Amino acid sequence: AQTVTQSQPEMSVQEAETVTLSCTYDTSENNYYLFWYKQPPSRQMILVIRQEAYKQQNATENRFSVNFQKAAKSFSLKISDSQLGDTAMYFCAFMKVYNQGGKLIFGQGTELSVKP
Amino acid sequence: DAEITQSPRHKITETGRQVTLACHQTWNHNNMFWYRQDLGHGLRLIHYSYGVQDTNKGEVSDGYSVSRSNTEDLPLTLESAASSQTSVYFCASSPSGNYNEQFFGPGTRLTVL
């Protein structure tokens, strides 16, 4: 069975600085997806970034980028130029590839506070 | 605009009562999912469906049931609510096939007293 671990329950960063959130996972699969979701106080789940395991190039979306280390089973999220609106709970998630569609396995979450 | 909605957004019930949480999506997605969110556990999969008349158990399915009679709806039923089922419940949907993104509803906060 796959597992996802986020070892940092809480983090804080000053506005405009860079922060990295850690995620490790365990799987015997070779073909899968990894995700970072953001959950602000509104509770809405928002997809931040995704990575296909077969791609060696790290995914980037504006100020958000990942460091995907497949052999180490590590998938960290870097937020550059942190903004107050980045304050939220962040979840790392794993999805095995199925023909019909995948099921998400989530980590425990990291609560990020961006301070002015 | 297409969307996914959940109702009610908040509910308080008593132990032993049957409760049904509604999920409705207008994207015509074949795949629908129910998750629960608890402190320290992230989101965990309760049940999922890959199409009409198809339902499958997830990681934490005990005490829950679902039925899929049409593409748009996947109601989640708690047969006899327990205090351990106090949680925030999220519904999600995605197109069928090898497609990875799931779209989440706004969540329902359920309190069982």
Coordinates of C-alpha atoms in Angstrom, one line a residue:
Chain A
A1 CA 0.0 0.0 0.0
Q2 CA 1.1 3.5 -0.7
T3 CA 1.8 6.0 2.0
V4 CA 2.5 9.7 2.0
T5 CA 4.3 11.5 4.9
Q6 CA 4.6 15.2 5.6
S7 CA 6.9 15.6 8.5
Q8 CA 6.4 19.3 9.1
P9 CA 3.0 19.9 10.8
E10 CA 3.5 23.7 10.9
M11 CA 5.8 26.2 9.2
S12 CA 6.1 29.9 9.0
V13 CA 7.8 32.3 6.6
Q14 CA 8.2 36.0 6.2
E15 CA 6.5 37.7 3.3
A16 CA 8.6 37.8 0.1
E17 CA 10.9 35.0 1.3
T18 CA 11.2 31.4 0.1
V19 CA 9.9 28.3 1.9
T20 CA 10.2 24.6 1.2
L21 CA 7.6 22.0 2.3
S22 CA 8.7 18.4 2.5
C23 CA 6.9 15.3 1.4
T24 CA 8.0 11.7 1.1
Y25 CA 6.1 8.7 -0.1
D26 CA 6.3 5.0 -0.3
T27 CA 5.3 2.9 -3.3
S28 CA 6.4 0.0 -5.4
E29 CA 4.7 1.5 -8.5
N30 CA 6.7 3.0 -11.3
N31 CA 3.9 5.0 -13.0
Y32 CA 2.1 7.5 -10.8
Y33 CA 1.3 11.2 -10.2
L34 CA 2.2 13.5 -7.3
F35 CA 0.3 16.6 -6.3
W36 CA 0.4 19.5 -4.0
Y37 CA -3.0 20.8 -2.9
K38 CA -3.7 24.1 -1.0
Q39 CA -6.5 24.4 1.5
P40 CA -7.0 28.0 2.6
P41 CA -9.3 28.9 5.6
S42 CA -12.3 28.7 3.2
R43 CA -11.7 25.0 3.2
Q44 CA -11.7 24.7 -0.6
M45 CA -9.1 22.3 -2.0
I46 CA -7.1 23.9 -4.7
L47 CA -4.6 22.1 -7.0
V48 CA -1.3 23.9 -6.8
I49 CA 1.0 21.7 -8.9
R50 CA 1.3 18.2 -10.3
Q51 CA 4.2 16.0 -11.4
E52 CA 4.1 12.9 -13.6
A53 CA 6.5 10.3 -12.3
Y54 CA 7.8 9.4 -15.8
K55 CA 8.9 13.1 -16.3
Q56 CA 12.4 13.9 -15.0
Q57 CA 11.9 17.6 -15.3
N58 CA 10.6 19.3 -12.2
A59 CA 7.2 20.9 -12.6
T60 CA 6.8 24.7 -12.1
E61 CA 3.7 26.9 -11.9
N62 CA 4.6 30.6 -11.5
R63 CA 6.0 31.0 -7.9
F64 CA 5.6 27.3 -7.1
S65 CA 8.0 24.6 -8.1
V66 CA 8.8 21.1 -7.0
N67 CA 11.9 19.1 -6.4
F68 CA 11.0 15.5 -7.4
Q69 CA 13.6 12.9 -6.5
K70 CA 12.1 9.6 -7.7
A71 CA 14.8 7.3 -6.3
A72 CA 14.6 8.9 -2.9
K73 CA 10.7 9.0 -3.1
S74 CA 10.8 12.7 -2.2
F75 CA 8.6 15.5 -3.5
S76 CA 9.1 18.9 -1.9
L77 CA 7.3 22.1 -2.8
K78 CA 9.1 25.4 -3.0
I79 CA 7.2 28.7 -2.7
S80 CA 9.1 31.7 -3.9
D81 CA 8.3 35.3 -3.0
S82 CA 5.8 34.2 -0.4
Q83 CA 2.6 36.2 -0.2
L84 CA 0.0 36.6 2.6
G85 CA -2.5 34.8 0.4
D86 CA -0.2 31.7 0.5
T87 CA -1.2 31.1 4.1
A88 CA -3.0 27.8 4.1
M89 CA -2.8 24.1 4.8
Y90 CA -0.8 22.3 2.1
F91 CA -1.3 18.6 1.3
C92 CA 1.0 16.4 -0.6
A93 CA -0.9 13.6 -2.5
F94 CA -0.1 10.4 -4.5
M95 CA -2.1 8.8 -7.3
K96 CA -1.5 5.5 -8.8
V97 CA -2.3 5.3 -12.5
Y98 CA -5.4 3.2 -13.3
N99 CA -7.2 2.9 -16.6
Q100 CA -10.5 4.1 -15.2
G101 CA -9.1 6.9 -13.0
G102 CA -6.9 7.3 -9.9
K103 CA -7.5 7.5 -6.2
L104 CA -5.7 10.1 -4.2
I105 CA -3.7 9.2 -1.1
F106 CA -2.9 12.3 1.0
G107 CA -0.3 13.2 3.6
Q108 CA -1.2 14.7 6.9
G109 CA -0.7 18.3 5.8
T110 CA 1.6 21.2 6.6
E111 CA 0.1 24.4 7.9
L112 CA 1.9 27.4 6.4
S113 CA 1.7 30.9 7.9
V114 CA 3.1 33.8 5.9
K115 CA 3.9 36.7 8.2
P116 CA 4.0 40.3 7.1
Chain B
D1 CA -20.2 27.3 -15.4
A2 CA -19.8 23.6 -14.5
E3 CA -19.3 23.0 -10.8
I4 CA -19.5 20.5 -7.9
T5 CA -21.7 21.3 -5.0
Q6 CA -22.3 19.7 -1.6
S7 CA -25.2 20.0 0.7
P8 CA -25.7 20.7 3.5
R9 CA -22.6 22.7 4.2
H10 CA -23.0 22.2 8.0
K11 CA -25.0 19.6 9.9
I12 CA -25.4 18.6 13.5
T13 CA -27.0 15.3 14.2
E14 CA -27.4 12.8 17.1
T15 CA -25.7 9.4 17.6
G16 CA -27.7 6.6 15.9
R17 CA -29.5 8.8 13.3
Q18 CA -29.2 8.1 9.6
V19 CA -27.6 11.0 7.7
T20 CA -27.2 11.6 4.0
L21 CA -24.8 14.1 2.5
A22 CA -25.4 15.2 -1.1
C23 CA -22.9 15.7 -3.9
H24 CA -23.8 17.0 -7.3
Q25 CA -21.6 17.8 -10.3
T26 CA -22.4 19.3 -13.6
W27 CA -19.3 18.4 -15.5
N28 CA -20.7 15.0 -16.6
H29 CA -17.7 13.3 -15.0
N30 CA -17.9 9.5 -14.7
N31 CA -15.6 9.3 -11.6
M32 CA -16.8 10.5 -8.2
F33 CA -15.2 10.2 -4.8
W34 CA -15.9 10.8 -1.1
Y35 CA -13.2 11.7 1.4
R36 CA -13.2 12.7 5.0
Q37 CA -10.7 15.1 6.6
D38 CA -9.6 14.8 10.2
L39 CA -6.8 16.5 12.0
G40 CA -3.5 14.6 11.7
H41 CA -4.8 12.4 8.9
G42 CA -5.2 14.6 5.9
L43 CA -8.0 13.4 3.6
R44 CA -8.9 9.7 3.5
L45 CA -11.0 7.9 0.8
I46 CA -14.4 6.6 1.9
H47 CA -16.0 5.4 -1.3
Y48 CA -15.7 6.0 -5.0
S49 CA -17.6 5.3 -8.2
Y50 CA -16.4 5.0 -11.8
G51 CA -19.9 5.3 -13.3
V52 CA -23.6 4.7 -12.9
Q53 CA -24.3 1.6 -10.8
D54 CA -20.6 1.2 -9.9
T55 CA -19.5 1.7 -6.3
N56 CA -16.3 0.7 -4.5
K57 CA -15.0 0.8 -0.9
G58 CA -12.1 3.0 0.0
E59 CA -9.7 3.1 3.0
V60 CA -12.3 4.0 5.6
S61 CA -15.6 2.7 4.4
D62 CA -17.0 1.1 7.6
G63 CA -20.3 2.8 8.6
Y64 CA -20.8 4.5 5.2
S65 CA -22.6 3.6 2.0
V66 CA -23.1 5.2 -1.4
S67 CA -25.3 4.6 -4.5
R68 CA -24.9 5.9 -8.0
S69 CA -28.1 6.1 -9.9
N70 CA -27.1 8.8 -12.4
T71 CA -23.9 10.5 -13.5
E72 CA -24.4 13.8 -11.6
D73 CA -24.9 12.6 -8.0
L74 CA -23.1 10.4 -5.4
P75 CA -24.9 10.7 -2.1
L76 CA -23.1 9.5 1.0
T77 CA -25.1 7.8 3.7
L78 CA -24.2 7.3 7.3
E79 CA -26.5 4.4 8.4
S80 CA -26.2 5.0 12.1
A81 CA -24.1 8.1 12.9
A82 CA -21.3 7.7 15.5
S83 CA -19.3 10.4 17.3
S84 CA -16.2 9.0 15.5
Q85 CA -17.8 10.2 12.2
T86 CA -17.6 13.8 13.2
S87 CA -15.5 15.2 10.4
V88 CA -15.3 17.4 7.3
Y89 CA -16.5 15.5 4.2
F90 CA -15.3 16.3 0.7
C91 CA -16.8 15.1 -2.6
A92 CA -14.6 15.1 -5.7
S93 CA -15.0 14.2 -9.4
S94 CA -12.9 13.6 -12.4
P95 CA -13.3 12.4 -16.0
S96 CA -12.8 8.7 -16.7
G97 CA -9.7 7.3 -18.1
N98 CA -6.1 8.1 -17.4
Y99 CA -6.8 11.5 -16.1
N100 CA -5.2 12.8 -13.0
E101 CA -6.9 15.9 -11.7
Q102 CA -9.8 15.7 -9.3
F103 CA -12.1 18.6 -8.7
F104 CA -13.3 19.1 -5.1
G105 CA -16.6 20.4 -3.7
P106 CA -16.6 22.9 -0.8
G107 CA -17.0 20.3 1.9
T108 CA -19.6 19.5 4.6
R109 CA -18.8 19.8 8.3
L110 CA -20.7 17.1 10.1
T111 CA -21.0 17.0 13.9
V112 CA -22.4 13.9 15.6
L113 CA -23.4 14.5 19.2

